[in-house]
Protein backbone atom coordinates (compact mmCIF):
# COMPACT_ATOMS: atom_id res chain seq x y z
CA UNK A 1 0.00 0.00 0.00
CA UNK A 2 1.15 3.53 -0.64
CA UNK A 3 2.97 2.79 -3.90
CA UNK A 4 1.81 6.09 -5.39
CA UNK A 5 4.38 7.80 -3.16
CA UNK A 6 7.26 5.78 -4.67
CA UNK A 7 8.98 6.25 -8.03
CA UNK A 8 9.28 3.44 -10.57
CA UNK A 9 12.92 3.01 -9.51
CA UNK A 10 11.98 2.74 -5.85
CA UNK A 11 9.28 0.16 -6.63
CA UNK A 12 11.82 -1.81 -8.66
CA UNK A 13 14.19 -1.81 -5.68
CA UNK A 14 11.38 -3.12 -3.45
CA UNK A 15 10.82 -6.09 -5.76
CA UNK A 16 14.55 -6.75 -5.95
CA UNK A 17 14.68 -6.68 -2.15
CA UNK A 18 12.01 -9.39 -1.92
CA UNK A 19 8.55 -7.89 -2.37
CA UNK A 20 6.61 -10.48 -4.37
CA UNK A 21 3.10 -9.11 -4.73
CA UNK A 22 1.00 -5.98 -5.07
CA UNK A 23 -2.53 -4.98 -4.26
CA UNK A 24 -4.47 -3.66 -7.21
CA UNK A 25 -7.86 -2.08 -7.53
CA UNK A 26 -9.22 1.43 -7.31
CA UNK A 27 -8.74 2.09 -3.61
CA UNK A 28 -7.49 0.36 -0.49
CA UNK A 29 -8.87 1.16 2.96
CA UNK A 30 -6.65 4.18 3.49
CA UNK A 31 -4.97 5.08 0.22
CA UNK A 32 -5.48 5.12 -3.53
CA UNK A 33 -3.81 2.58 -5.78
CA UNK A 34 -2.17 3.08 -9.18
CA UNK A 35 -4.49 2.46 -12.11
CA UNK A 36 -4.39 -1.08 -13.51
CA UNK A 37 -2.90 0.14 -16.82
CA UNK A 38 -0.19 2.05 -14.91
CA UNK A 39 0.78 -1.14 -13.08
CA UNK A 40 0.85 -3.09 -16.36
CA UNK A 41 3.04 -0.43 -17.97
CA UNK A 42 5.43 -0.48 -14.99
CA UNK A 43 5.69 -4.28 -15.05
CA UNK A 44 6.32 -4.25 -18.80
CA UNK A 45 8.97 -1.56 -18.34
CA UNK A 46 10.71 -3.58 -15.61
CA UNK A 47 10.39 -6.88 -17.49
CA UNK A 48 8.19 -8.48 -14.84
CA UNK A 49 5.64 -11.15 -15.71
CA UNK A 50 2.85 -11.79 -13.24
CA UNK A 51 0.99 -14.98 -12.50
CA UNK A 52 -2.63 -14.86 -13.71
CA UNK A 53 -5.18 -14.46 -10.94
CA UNK A 54 -7.04 -17.49 -9.60
CA UNK A 55 -4.85 -20.03 -11.39
CA UNK A 56 -3.77 -21.88 -8.27
CA UNK A 57 -0.25 -22.46 -7.01
CA UNK A 58 2.69 -23.07 -9.28
CA UNK A 59 4.52 -26.39 -9.08
CA UNK A 60 7.63 -26.19 -6.90
CA UNK A 61 10.96 -27.47 -8.25
CA UNK A 62 10.99 -30.25 -5.61
CA UNK A 63 7.50 -31.35 -6.65
CA UNK A 64 8.42 -31.29 -10.33
CA UNK A 65 11.51 -33.42 -9.59
CA UNK A 66 9.41 -35.96 -7.67
CA UNK A 67 11.18 -35.36 -4.36
CA UNK A 68 8.08 -34.61 -2.26
CA UNK A 69 5.04 -36.52 -1.06
CA UNK A 70 1.89 -34.66 -2.11
CA UNK A 71 -1.17 -34.80 0.13
CA UNK A 72 -4.55 -33.80 -1.29
CA UNK A 73 -7.66 -33.36 0.85
CA UNK A 74 -11.08 -33.40 -0.83
CA UNK A 75 -14.22 -31.65 0.32
CA UNK A 76 -15.33 -34.97 1.85
CA UNK A 77 -12.23 -35.22 4.08
CA UNK A 78 -10.87 -38.14 2.08
CA UNK A 79 -7.10 -38.01 1.98
CA UNK A 80 -5.30 -39.08 -1.15
CA UNK A 81 -1.52 -39.37 -1.10
CA UNK A 82 0.63 -39.89 -4.11
CA UNK A 83 4.36 -40.06 -4.58
CA UNK A 84 5.62 -38.13 -7.57
CA UNK A 85 7.66 -40.30 -9.86
mmCIF file of C-alpha atoms in Angstrom:
data_model
loop_
_atom_site.group_PDB
_atom_site.id
_atom_site.type_symbol
_atom_site.label_atom_id
_atom_site.label_comp_id
_atom_site.label_asym_id
_atom_site.label_seq_id
_atom_site.Cartn_x
_atom_site.Cartn_y
_atom_site.Cartn_z
ATOM 1 C CA UNK A 1 0.000 0.000 0.000
ATOM 2 C CA UNK A 2 1.149 3.525 -0.644
ATOM 3 C CA UNK A 3 2.971 2.791 -3.896
ATOM 4 C CA UNK A 4 1.805 6.087 -5.388
ATOM 5 C CA UNK A 5 4.375 7.796 -3.157
ATOM 6 C CA UNK A 6 7.264 5.781 -4.674
ATOM 7 C CA UNK A 7 8.978 6.254 -8.035
ATOM 8 C CA UNK A 8 9.283 3.437 -10.572
ATOM 9 C CA UNK A 9 12.924 3.014 -9.514
ATOM 10 C CA UNK A 10 11.976 2.739 -5.851
ATOM 11 C CA UNK A 11 9.279 0.156 -6.629
ATOM 12 C CA UNK A 12 11.825 -1.813 -8.664
ATOM 13 C CA UNK A 13 14.189 -1.815 -5.678
ATOM 14 C CA UNK A 14 11.383 -3.118 -3.447
ATOM 15 C CA UNK A 15 10.818 -6.086 -5.760
ATOM 16 C CA UNK A 16 14.549 -6.751 -5.952
ATOM 17 C CA UNK A 17 14.681 -6.678 -2.147
ATOM 18 C CA UNK A 18 12.013 -9.391 -1.923
ATOM 19 C CA UNK A 19 8.550 -7.885 -2.374
ATOM 20 C CA UNK A 20 6.611 -10.484 -4.367
ATOM 21 C CA UNK A 21 3.105 -9.115 -4.734
ATOM 22 C CA UNK A 22 1.002 -5.979 -5.070
ATOM 23 C CA UNK A 23 -2.532 -4.982 -4.263
ATOM 24 C CA UNK A 24 -4.465 -3.665 -7.206
ATOM 25 C CA UNK A 25 -7.856 -2.075 -7.529
ATOM 26 C CA UNK A 26 -9.219 1.433 -7.305
ATOM 27 C CA UNK A 27 -8.736 2.086 -3.613
ATOM 28 C CA UNK A 28 -7.493 0.359 -0.485
ATOM 29 C CA UNK A 29 -8.871 1.164 2.956
ATOM 30 C CA UNK A 30 -6.647 4.180 3.495
ATOM 31 C CA UNK A 31 -4.966 5.078 0.223
ATOM 32 C CA UNK A 32 -5.483 5.123 -3.528
ATOM 33 C CA UNK A 33 -3.811 2.583 -5.781
ATOM 34 C CA UNK A 34 -2.167 3.085 -9.180
ATOM 35 C CA UNK A 35 -4.489 2.460 -12.106
ATOM 36 C CA UNK A 36 -4.388 -1.079 -13.511
ATOM 37 C CA UNK A 37 -2.899 0.142 -16.815
ATOM 38 C CA UNK A 38 -0.194 2.049 -14.914
ATOM 39 C CA UNK A 39 0.781 -1.137 -13.082
ATOM 40 C CA UNK A 40 0.852 -3.091 -16.357
ATOM 41 C CA UNK A 41 3.042 -0.430 -17.967
ATOM 42 C CA UNK A 42 5.429 -0.479 -14.986
ATOM 43 C CA UNK A 43 5.692 -4.280 -15.050
ATOM 44 C CA UNK A 44 6.322 -4.254 -18.797
ATOM 45 C CA UNK A 45 8.970 -1.558 -18.336
ATOM 46 C CA UNK A 46 10.708 -3.575 -15.609
ATOM 47 C CA UNK A 47 10.394 -6.877 -17.492
ATOM 48 C CA UNK A 48 8.186 -8.483 -14.840
ATOM 49 C CA UNK A 49 5.638 -11.148 -15.707
ATOM 50 C CA UNK A 50 2.846 -11.787 -13.245
ATOM 51 C CA UNK A 51 0.990 -14.982 -12.502
ATOM 52 C CA UNK A 52 -2.635 -14.859 -13.709
ATOM 53 C CA UNK A 53 -5.184 -14.465 -10.942
ATOM 54 C CA UNK A 54 -7.039 -17.491 -9.601
ATOM 55 C CA UNK A 55 -4.852 -20.028 -11.393
ATOM 56 C CA UNK A 56 -3.767 -21.883 -8.266
ATOM 57 C CA UNK A 57 -0.246 -22.456 -7.011
ATOM 58 C CA UNK A 58 2.691 -23.068 -9.280
ATOM 59 C CA UNK A 59 4.525 -26.394 -9.079
ATOM 60 C CA UNK A 60 7.628 -26.194 -6.898
ATOM 61 C CA UNK A 61 10.962 -27.467 -8.247
ATOM 62 C CA UNK A 62 10.986 -30.250 -5.614
ATOM 63 C CA UNK A 63 7.497 -31.348 -6.652
ATOM 64 C CA UNK A 64 8.423 -31.291 -10.333
ATOM 65 C CA UNK A 65 11.510 -33.416 -9.589
ATOM 66 C CA UNK A 66 9.406 -35.960 -7.674
ATOM 67 C CA UNK A 67 11.184 -35.355 -4.362
ATOM 68 C CA UNK A 68 8.084 -34.607 -2.261
ATOM 69 C CA UNK A 69 5.045 -36.520 -1.064
ATOM 70 C CA UNK A 70 1.895 -34.664 -2.109
ATOM 71 C CA UNK A 71 -1.173 -34.805 0.125
ATOM 72 C CA UNK A 72 -4.547 -33.804 -1.291
ATOM 73 C CA UNK A 73 -7.664 -33.361 0.847
ATOM 74 C CA UNK A 74 -11.076 -33.395 -0.829
ATOM 75 C CA UNK A 75 -14.222 -31.651 0.319
ATOM 76 C CA UNK A 76 -15.333 -34.971 1.852
ATOM 77 C CA UNK A 77 -12.234 -35.223 4.081
ATOM 78 C CA UNK A 78 -10.871 -38.140 2.075
ATOM 79 C CA UNK A 79 -7.098 -38.009 1.979
ATOM 80 C CA UNK A 80 -5.297 -39.076 -1.152
ATOM 81 C CA UNK A 81 -1.523 -39.371 -1.100
ATOM 82 C CA UNK A 82 0.628 -39.886 -4.108
ATOM 83 C CA UNK A 83 4.357 -40.062 -4.581
ATOM 84 C CA UNK A 84 5.625 -38.128 -7.570
ATOM 85 C CA UNK A 85 7.662 -40.302 -9.864
#
